[in-house]
XYZ file of C-alpha atoms in Angstrom:
520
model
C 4.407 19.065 -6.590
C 7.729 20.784 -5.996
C 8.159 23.260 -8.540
C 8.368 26.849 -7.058
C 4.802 28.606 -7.259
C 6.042 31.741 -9.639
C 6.335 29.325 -12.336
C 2.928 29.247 -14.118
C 1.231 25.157 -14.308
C -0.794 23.060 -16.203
C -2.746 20.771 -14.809
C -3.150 17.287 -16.507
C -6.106 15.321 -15.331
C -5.367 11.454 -16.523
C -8.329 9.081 -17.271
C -5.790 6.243 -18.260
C -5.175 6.746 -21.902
C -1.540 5.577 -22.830
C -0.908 8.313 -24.261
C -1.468 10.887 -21.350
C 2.566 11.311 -20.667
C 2.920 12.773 -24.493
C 0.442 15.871 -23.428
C 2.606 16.579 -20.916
C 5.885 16.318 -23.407
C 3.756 18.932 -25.687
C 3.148 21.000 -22.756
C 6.758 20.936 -21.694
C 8.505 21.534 -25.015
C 6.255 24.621 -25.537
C 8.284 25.752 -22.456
C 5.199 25.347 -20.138
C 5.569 23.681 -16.401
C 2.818 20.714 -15.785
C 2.224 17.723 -14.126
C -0.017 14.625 -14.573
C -2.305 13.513 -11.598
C -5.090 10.744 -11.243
C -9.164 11.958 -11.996
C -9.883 10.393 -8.404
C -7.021 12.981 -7.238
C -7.275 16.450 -8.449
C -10.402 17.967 -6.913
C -8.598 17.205 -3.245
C -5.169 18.905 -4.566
C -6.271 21.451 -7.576
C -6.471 24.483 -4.470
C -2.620 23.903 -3.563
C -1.435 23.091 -6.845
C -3.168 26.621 -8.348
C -2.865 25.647 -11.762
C -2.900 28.343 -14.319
C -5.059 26.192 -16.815
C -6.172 22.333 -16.775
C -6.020 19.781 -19.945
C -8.223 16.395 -19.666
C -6.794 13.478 -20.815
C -8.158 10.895 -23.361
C -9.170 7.175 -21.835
C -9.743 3.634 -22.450
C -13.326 4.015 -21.089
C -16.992 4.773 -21.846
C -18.825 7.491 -19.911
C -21.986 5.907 -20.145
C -20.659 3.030 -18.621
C -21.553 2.835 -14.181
C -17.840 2.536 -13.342
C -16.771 4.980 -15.472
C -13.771 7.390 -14.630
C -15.322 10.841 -13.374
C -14.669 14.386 -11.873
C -17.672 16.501 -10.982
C -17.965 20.209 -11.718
C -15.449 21.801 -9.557
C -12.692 21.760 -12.069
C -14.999 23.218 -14.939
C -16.058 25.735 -12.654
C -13.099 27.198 -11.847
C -12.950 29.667 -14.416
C -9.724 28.151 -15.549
C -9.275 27.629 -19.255
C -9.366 24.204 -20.298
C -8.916 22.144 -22.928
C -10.363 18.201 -23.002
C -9.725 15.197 -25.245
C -11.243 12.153 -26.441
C -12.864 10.972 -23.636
C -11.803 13.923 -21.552
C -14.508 15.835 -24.138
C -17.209 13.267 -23.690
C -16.914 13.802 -19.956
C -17.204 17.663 -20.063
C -20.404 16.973 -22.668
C -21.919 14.569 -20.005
C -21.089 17.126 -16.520
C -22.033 19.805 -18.626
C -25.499 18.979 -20.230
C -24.547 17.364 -23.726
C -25.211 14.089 -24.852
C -22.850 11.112 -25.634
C -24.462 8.017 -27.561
C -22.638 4.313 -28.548
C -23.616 2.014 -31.080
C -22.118 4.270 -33.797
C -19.123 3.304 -35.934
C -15.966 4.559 -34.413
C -13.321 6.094 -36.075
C -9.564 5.043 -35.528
C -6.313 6.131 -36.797
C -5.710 9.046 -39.283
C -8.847 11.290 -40.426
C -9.209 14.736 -41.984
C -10.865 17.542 -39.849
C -12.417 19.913 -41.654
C -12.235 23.347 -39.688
C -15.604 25.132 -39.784
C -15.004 28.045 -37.951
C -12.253 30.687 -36.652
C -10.885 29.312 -34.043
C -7.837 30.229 -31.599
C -7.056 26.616 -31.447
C -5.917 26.421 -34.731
C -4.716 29.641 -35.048
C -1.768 29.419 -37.815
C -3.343 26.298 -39.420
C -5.472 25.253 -41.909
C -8.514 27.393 -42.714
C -12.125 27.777 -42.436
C -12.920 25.014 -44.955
C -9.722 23.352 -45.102
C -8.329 20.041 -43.539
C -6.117 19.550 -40.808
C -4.511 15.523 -40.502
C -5.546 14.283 -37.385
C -5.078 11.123 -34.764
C -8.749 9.301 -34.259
C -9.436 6.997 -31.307
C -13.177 6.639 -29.954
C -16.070 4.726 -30.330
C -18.410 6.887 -28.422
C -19.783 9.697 -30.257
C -20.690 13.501 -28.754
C -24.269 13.870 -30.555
C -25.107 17.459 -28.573
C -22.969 19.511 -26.885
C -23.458 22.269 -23.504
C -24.919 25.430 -24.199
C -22.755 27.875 -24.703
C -20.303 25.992 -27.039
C -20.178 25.937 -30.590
C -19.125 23.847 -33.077
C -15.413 24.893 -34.320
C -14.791 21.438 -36.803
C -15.903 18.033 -37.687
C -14.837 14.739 -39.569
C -16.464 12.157 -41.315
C -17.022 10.095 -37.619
C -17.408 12.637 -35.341
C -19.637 16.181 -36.165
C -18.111 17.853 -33.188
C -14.781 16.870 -33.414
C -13.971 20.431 -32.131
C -16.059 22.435 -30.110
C -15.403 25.729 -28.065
C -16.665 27.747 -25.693
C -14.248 31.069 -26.518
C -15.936 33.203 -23.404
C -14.585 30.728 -20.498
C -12.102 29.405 -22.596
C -12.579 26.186 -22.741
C -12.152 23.674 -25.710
C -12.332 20.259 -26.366
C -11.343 18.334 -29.047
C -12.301 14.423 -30.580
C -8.568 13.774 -31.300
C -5.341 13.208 -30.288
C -3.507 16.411 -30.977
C -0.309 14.931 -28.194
C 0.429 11.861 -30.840
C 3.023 12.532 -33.482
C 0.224 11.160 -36.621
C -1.688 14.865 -35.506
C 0.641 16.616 -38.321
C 0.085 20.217 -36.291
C -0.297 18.952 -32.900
C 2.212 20.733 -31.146
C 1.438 24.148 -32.578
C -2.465 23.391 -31.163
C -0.946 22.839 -27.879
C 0.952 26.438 -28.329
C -2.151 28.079 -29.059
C -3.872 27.071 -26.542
C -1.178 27.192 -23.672
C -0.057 30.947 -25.491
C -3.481 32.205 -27.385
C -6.014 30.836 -25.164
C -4.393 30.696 -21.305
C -2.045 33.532 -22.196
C 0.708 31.487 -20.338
C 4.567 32.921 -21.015
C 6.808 29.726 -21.008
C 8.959 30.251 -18.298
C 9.953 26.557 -17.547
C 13.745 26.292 -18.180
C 16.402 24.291 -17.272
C 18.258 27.027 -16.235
C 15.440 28.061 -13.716
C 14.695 24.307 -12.680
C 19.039 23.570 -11.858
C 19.076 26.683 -9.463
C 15.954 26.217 -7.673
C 16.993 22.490 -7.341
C 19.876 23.132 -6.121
C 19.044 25.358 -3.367
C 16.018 22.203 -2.619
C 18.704 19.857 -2.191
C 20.292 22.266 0.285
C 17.268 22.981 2.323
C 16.422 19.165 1.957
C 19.782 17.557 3.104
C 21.080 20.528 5.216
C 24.590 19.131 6.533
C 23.593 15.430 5.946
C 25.338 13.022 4.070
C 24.484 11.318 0.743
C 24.526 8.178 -0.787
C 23.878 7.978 -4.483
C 23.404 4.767 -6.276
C 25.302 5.647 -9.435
C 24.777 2.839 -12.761
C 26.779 4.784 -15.323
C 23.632 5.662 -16.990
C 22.385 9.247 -17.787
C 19.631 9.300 -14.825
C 21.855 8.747 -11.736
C 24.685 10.614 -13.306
C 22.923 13.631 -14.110
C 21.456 13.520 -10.911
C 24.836 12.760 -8.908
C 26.393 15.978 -10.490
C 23.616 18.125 -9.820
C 23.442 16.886 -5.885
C 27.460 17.329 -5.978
C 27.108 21.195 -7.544
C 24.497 21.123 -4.224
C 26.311 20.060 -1.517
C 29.843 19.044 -2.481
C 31.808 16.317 -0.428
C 28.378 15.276 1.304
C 27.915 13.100 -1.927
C 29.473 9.545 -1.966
C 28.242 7.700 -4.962
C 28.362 4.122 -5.088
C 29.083 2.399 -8.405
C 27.871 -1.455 -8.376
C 29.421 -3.118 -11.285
C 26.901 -5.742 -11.988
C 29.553 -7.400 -14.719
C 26.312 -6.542 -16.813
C 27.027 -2.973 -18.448
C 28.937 -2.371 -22.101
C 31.934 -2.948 -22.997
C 34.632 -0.932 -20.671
C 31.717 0.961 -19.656
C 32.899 0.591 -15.547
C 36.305 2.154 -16.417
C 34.307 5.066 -17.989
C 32.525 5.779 -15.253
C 34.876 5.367 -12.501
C 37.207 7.903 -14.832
C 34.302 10.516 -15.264
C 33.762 10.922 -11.389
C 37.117 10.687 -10.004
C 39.125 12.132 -11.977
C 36.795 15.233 -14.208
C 34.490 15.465 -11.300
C 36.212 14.836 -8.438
C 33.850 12.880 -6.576
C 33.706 10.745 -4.118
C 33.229 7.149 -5.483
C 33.133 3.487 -3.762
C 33.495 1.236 -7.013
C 32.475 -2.229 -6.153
C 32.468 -5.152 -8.766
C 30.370 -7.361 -8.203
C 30.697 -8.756 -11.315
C 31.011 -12.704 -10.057
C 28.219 -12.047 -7.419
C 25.799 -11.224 -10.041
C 26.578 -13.635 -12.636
C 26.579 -16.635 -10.358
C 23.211 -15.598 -8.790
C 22.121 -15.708 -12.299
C 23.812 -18.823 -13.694
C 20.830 -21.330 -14.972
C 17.935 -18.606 -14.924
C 15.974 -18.170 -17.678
C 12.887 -16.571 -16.783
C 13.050 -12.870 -18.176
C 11.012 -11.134 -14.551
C 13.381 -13.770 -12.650
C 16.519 -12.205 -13.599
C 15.062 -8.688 -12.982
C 13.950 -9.622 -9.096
C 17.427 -11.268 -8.819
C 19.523 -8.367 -9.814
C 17.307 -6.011 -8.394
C 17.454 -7.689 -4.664
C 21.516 -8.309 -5.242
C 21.742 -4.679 -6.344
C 20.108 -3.746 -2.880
C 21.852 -6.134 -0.953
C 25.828 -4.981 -2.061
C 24.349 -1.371 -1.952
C 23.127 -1.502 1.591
C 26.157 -3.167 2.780
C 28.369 -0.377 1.409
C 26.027 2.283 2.511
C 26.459 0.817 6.552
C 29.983 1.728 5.847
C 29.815 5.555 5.236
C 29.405 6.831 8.338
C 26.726 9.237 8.977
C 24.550 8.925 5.916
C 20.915 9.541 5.750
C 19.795 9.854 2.617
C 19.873 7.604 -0.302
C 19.572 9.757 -4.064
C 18.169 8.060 -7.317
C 17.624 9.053 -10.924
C 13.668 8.242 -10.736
C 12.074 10.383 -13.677
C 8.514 11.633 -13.961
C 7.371 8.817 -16.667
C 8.293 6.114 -13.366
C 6.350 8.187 -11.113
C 3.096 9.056 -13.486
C 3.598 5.120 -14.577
C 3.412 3.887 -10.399
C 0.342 6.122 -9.152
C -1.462 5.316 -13.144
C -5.176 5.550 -13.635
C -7.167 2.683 -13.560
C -3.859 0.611 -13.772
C -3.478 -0.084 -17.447
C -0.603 -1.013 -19.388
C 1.618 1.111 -16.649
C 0.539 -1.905 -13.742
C 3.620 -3.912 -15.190
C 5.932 -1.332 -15.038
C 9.645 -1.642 -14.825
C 10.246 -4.275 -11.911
C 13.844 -2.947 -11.693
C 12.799 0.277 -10.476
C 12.666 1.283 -6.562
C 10.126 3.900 -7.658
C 7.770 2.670 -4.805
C 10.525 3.208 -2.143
C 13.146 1.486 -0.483
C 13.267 -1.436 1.566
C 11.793 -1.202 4.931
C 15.316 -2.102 6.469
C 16.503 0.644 4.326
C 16.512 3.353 7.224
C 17.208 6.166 4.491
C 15.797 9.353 3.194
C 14.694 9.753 -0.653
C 16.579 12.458 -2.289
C 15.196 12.339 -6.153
C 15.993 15.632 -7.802
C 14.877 14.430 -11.405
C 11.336 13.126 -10.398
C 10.329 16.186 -12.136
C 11.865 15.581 -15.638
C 11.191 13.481 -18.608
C 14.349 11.926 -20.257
C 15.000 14.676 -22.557
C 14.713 17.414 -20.200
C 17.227 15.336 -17.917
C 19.805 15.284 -21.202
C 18.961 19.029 -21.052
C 19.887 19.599 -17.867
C 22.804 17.161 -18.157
C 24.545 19.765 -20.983
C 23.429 22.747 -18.701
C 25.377 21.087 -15.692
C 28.795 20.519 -18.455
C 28.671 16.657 -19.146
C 29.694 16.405 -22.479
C 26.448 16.079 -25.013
C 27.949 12.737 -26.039
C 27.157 11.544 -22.803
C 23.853 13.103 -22.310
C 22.697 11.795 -25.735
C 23.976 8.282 -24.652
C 21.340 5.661 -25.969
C 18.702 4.444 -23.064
C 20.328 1.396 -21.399
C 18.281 -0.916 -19.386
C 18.630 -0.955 -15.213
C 19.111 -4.825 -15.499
C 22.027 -4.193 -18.126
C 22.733 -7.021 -20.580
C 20.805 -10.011 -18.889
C 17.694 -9.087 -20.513
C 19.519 -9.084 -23.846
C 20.371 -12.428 -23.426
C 17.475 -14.483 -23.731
C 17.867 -17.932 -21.562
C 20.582 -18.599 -19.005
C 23.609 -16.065 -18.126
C 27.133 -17.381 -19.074
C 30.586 -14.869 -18.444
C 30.886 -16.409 -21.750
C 27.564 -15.082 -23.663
C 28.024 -11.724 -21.593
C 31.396 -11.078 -23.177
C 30.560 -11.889 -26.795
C 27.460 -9.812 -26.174
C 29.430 -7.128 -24.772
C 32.205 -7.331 -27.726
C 29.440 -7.512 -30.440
C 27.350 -4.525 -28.963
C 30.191 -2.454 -28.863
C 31.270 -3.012 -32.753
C 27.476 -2.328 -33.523
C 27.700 1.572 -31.868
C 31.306 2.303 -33.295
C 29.799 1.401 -36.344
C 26.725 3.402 -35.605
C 28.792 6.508 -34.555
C 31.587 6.130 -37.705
C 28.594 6.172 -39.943
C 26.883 9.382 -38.087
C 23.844 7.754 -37.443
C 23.972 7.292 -33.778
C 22.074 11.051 -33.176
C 19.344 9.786 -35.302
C 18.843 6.672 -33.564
C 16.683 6.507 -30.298
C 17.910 3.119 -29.287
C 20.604 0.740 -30.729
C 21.821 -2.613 -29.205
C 22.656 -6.254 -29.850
C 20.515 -9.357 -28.850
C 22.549 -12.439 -28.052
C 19.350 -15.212 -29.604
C 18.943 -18.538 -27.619
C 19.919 -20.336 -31.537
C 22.857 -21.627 -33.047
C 23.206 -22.097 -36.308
C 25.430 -24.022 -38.763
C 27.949 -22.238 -40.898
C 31.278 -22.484 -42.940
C 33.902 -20.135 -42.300
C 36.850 -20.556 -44.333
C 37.376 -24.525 -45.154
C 35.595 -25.053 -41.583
C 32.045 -25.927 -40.542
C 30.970 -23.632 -37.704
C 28.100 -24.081 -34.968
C 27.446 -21.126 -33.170
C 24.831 -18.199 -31.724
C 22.784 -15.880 -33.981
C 23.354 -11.991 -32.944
C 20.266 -9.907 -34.028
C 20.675 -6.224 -34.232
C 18.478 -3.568 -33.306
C 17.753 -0.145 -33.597
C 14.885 2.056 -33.384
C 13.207 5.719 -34.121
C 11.632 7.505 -31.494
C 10.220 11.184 -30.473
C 9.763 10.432 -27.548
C 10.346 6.720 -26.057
C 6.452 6.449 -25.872
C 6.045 5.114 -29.668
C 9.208 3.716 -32.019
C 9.864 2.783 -35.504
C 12.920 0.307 -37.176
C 15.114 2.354 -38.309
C 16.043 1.985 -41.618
C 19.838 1.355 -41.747
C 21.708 1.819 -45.108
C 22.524 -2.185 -46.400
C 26.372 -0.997 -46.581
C 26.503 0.491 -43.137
C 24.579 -3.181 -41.736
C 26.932 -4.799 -43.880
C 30.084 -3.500 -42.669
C 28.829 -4.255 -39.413
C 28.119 -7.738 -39.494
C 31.079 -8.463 -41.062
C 33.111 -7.591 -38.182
C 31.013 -8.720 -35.349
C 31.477 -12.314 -37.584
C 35.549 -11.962 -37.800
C 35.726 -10.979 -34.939
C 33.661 -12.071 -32.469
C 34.321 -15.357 -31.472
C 31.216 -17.582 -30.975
C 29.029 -15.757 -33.686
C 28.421 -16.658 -37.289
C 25.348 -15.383 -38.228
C 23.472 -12.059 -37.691
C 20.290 -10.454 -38.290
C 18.567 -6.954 -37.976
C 15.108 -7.245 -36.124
C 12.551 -4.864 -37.689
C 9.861 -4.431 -35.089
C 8.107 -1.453 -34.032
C 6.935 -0.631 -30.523
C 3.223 0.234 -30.610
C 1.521 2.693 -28.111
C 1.216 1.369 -24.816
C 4.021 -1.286 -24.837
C 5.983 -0.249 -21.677
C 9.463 -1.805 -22.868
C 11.273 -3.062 -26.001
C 14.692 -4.015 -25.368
């Protein structure tokens, strides 16, 4: 909780649902600060934090069941407005004197809400009478609800699939109004962050890069600092904005795993010296890495293994620069909500190749992580408000442990350069065609399968590239994208004549569900 206290906050109590980080993208894009904290949490911390207005998230759990997740009435008796959902409205029914039975038939996926009453909620929307498209995940169903509250809409599963109590201000709804498949979610967030809490918005990127700044200042005061730059958007981002802080203090420190795109080093290396000016130790470490990895196949092996070597070279160029006390990273918000999660869930298996615990205890350096506070987007944002060019902002996500996880089976300098010379035709092919803005993710898999061809008069046996690319509003949820046959064409016909050590390739259609934590 670092924000400054003028800016106006949601809270966002999380009972585990997966979907609890998209409530807080709503919140965000409407231009409204919030943060996500653990039910067994917030009654200790709701005082300091001073919230302007609290949301409850949805959750994998029953409240009739003994273990359930709970908070007790101090939060509902705040006088705060509120708004719960899914199980967060089953939990206000049960604190606040409703009822909440099993044992009926639940009601998943898309439904119809029919809205029954004038409502603030759904101010701008459908009508008294008409049908709004909503998201539908519960088994439980609310059978009476508090007094005071009043039935607002219903659906064929649930007959108080929105309820309200307009005097305190507080509603709660049956659905998911966060998940994209809730056609006018975001405008019910609006309404009730604008029309119900009478928030103003005032969470900009603007605001958030000065009064970061001055916290790096006031953190690092005339220390030095060591940031662990990748060439992704997260450390860079974060490098320029501690630079802009504290100048010459900054020494970044590029590891070249041998693991990144194509010419991807010399990029980076350019970017900082030369446009930026700053000070940069490039190490490659290429050889290291890729003979620590030669004969591992195991997926989480390779992870640990480049993770530890990644510390290990890091450290030992860090005992070199004299004076240095803290250590800076590009940890976002999703790693932090994802490490501290409720009740564990999918989050427990998060991203192994993330320090978002904390360093090594022989590590004798302070944390400086200026983007803790930001989802990706935001940090793209902040990226064009800081003058890195938007083509390097909007830069596809690239995994920490860099190509070895694209590479299914052992590591060869061999596979990583036809991997590398492959992935790089598939984005220049992506970007001539103008699709690359409309793509969340793209990237080449090098398969563990050869196949048998004929090229020209000549039998061939080699690997099978498969292609991917997905659709995505917000890296929670993704789609295949569907790629015109000419444009997929084109492109495997040059990755074929010109990649040596590839005859065949395929396009991998698979979509990432809610609650899968990774998919490349």
């Amino acid at each position: 909780m670092t924000t400054e206290p003028h800016h106006q906050r949601v809270l966002i109590v999380d009972f585990g649902s997966q979907v609890t980080q998209l409530i807080a993208r709503r919140v965000r894009e409407a231009g409204v600060y919030c943060e996500i904290h653990p039910f067994d949490k917030v009654e200790a911390l709701v005082d300091d934090y001073a919230p302007s207005a609290i949301i409850l998230s949805g959750g994998p759990a029953s409240v009739l069941e003994d273990d359930s997740p709970r908070i007790g009435r101090k939060l509902f008796d705040l006088g705060l407005p509120m708004l719960a959902i899914c199980y967060g409205q089953q939990l206000l029914c049960d604190v606040l004197g409703g009822k909440v039975e099993g044992g009926h038939a639940g009601e998943f996926g898309r439904a119809e809400l029919t809205i029954g009453k004038d409502s603030p909620l759904f101010q701008g929307l459908a009508g008294v009478g008409e049908r709004e498209t909503v998201w539908m995940s519960h088994g439980d169903r609310v059978m009476a609800i508090p007094e005071g509250f009043e039935v607002v809409a219903t659906s064929t599963g649930a007959p108080f699939a929105a309820i309200a109590n307009d005097a305190k201000k507080i509603y709660a709804v049956q659905f998911h109004p966060e998940v994209y498949h809730t056609v006018h979610g975001p405008q019910m967030y609006r309404n009730f962050l604008f029309n119900v809490a009478g928030l103003k918005g005032d969470w900009t990127m603007a605001s958030f890069r000065q009064e970061m700044v001055q916290k790096i200042r006031d953190q690092v005061g005339d220390g030095k600092v060591i940031c662990g730059l990748s060439g992704g958007v997260d450390s860079s981002v974060a490098a320029v904005l501690i630079h802009e802080a504290i100048g010459d203090q900054l020494t970044c420190v590029f590891v070249d795993t041998g693991l990144l795109r194509k010419n991807e080093a010399e990029q980076v290396v350019t970017l900082f010296r030369d446009h930026y000016n700053i000070p940069l130790v490039h190490v490659d470490a290429g050889d290291l890495f890729l003979g620590e990895l030669a004969g591992v196949s195991d997926p989480e092996t390779k992870r640990k293994t480049i993770g530890k070597l990644f510390i290990d070279v890091f450290d030992k160029e860090a005992a070199k620069i004299e004076g240095a006390a803290f250590l800076a990273q590009g940890t976002l918000y999703p790693d932090v909500v994802e490490s501290v999660s409720a009740r564990g869930g999918p989050s427990a298996v998060i991203k192994s190749h993330h320090n978002v615990g904390g360093l090594p205890d022989y590590m004798k350096l302070k944390l400086v992580e200026p983007l803790r506070e930001l989802f990706k987007d935001e940090v793209r944002a902040l990226g064009v408000e800081l003058g890195l060019a938007p083509a390097f902002v909007g830069r596809h996500p690239f995994p920490g442990p860099g190509l070895a996880i694209r590479i299914p089976g052992d590591i060869t300098p061999e596979k990583v350069k036809v991997l590398q010379d492959a992935d790089a035709i598939y984005l220049e092919e992506i970007r001539n065609a103008g699709l690359y803005d409309k793509i969340w993710q793209a990237f080449a898999v090098l398969l563990p399968v050869k196949t048998v061809g004929v090229m020209g008069d000549a039998r061939t046996y080699e690997n099978v590239l498969a292609l991917r690319a997905v659709t995505s509003t917000d890296g929670m949820t993704a789609d295949f994208f569907e790629f015109p046959w000419d444009v997929l064409g084109k492109t495997a016909t040059r990755i074929i004549n010109e990649v040596r050590g590839v005859n065949r390739v395929v396009y991998d259609v698979t979509s990432k569900p809610p609650g899968t934590i990774e998919w490349e």
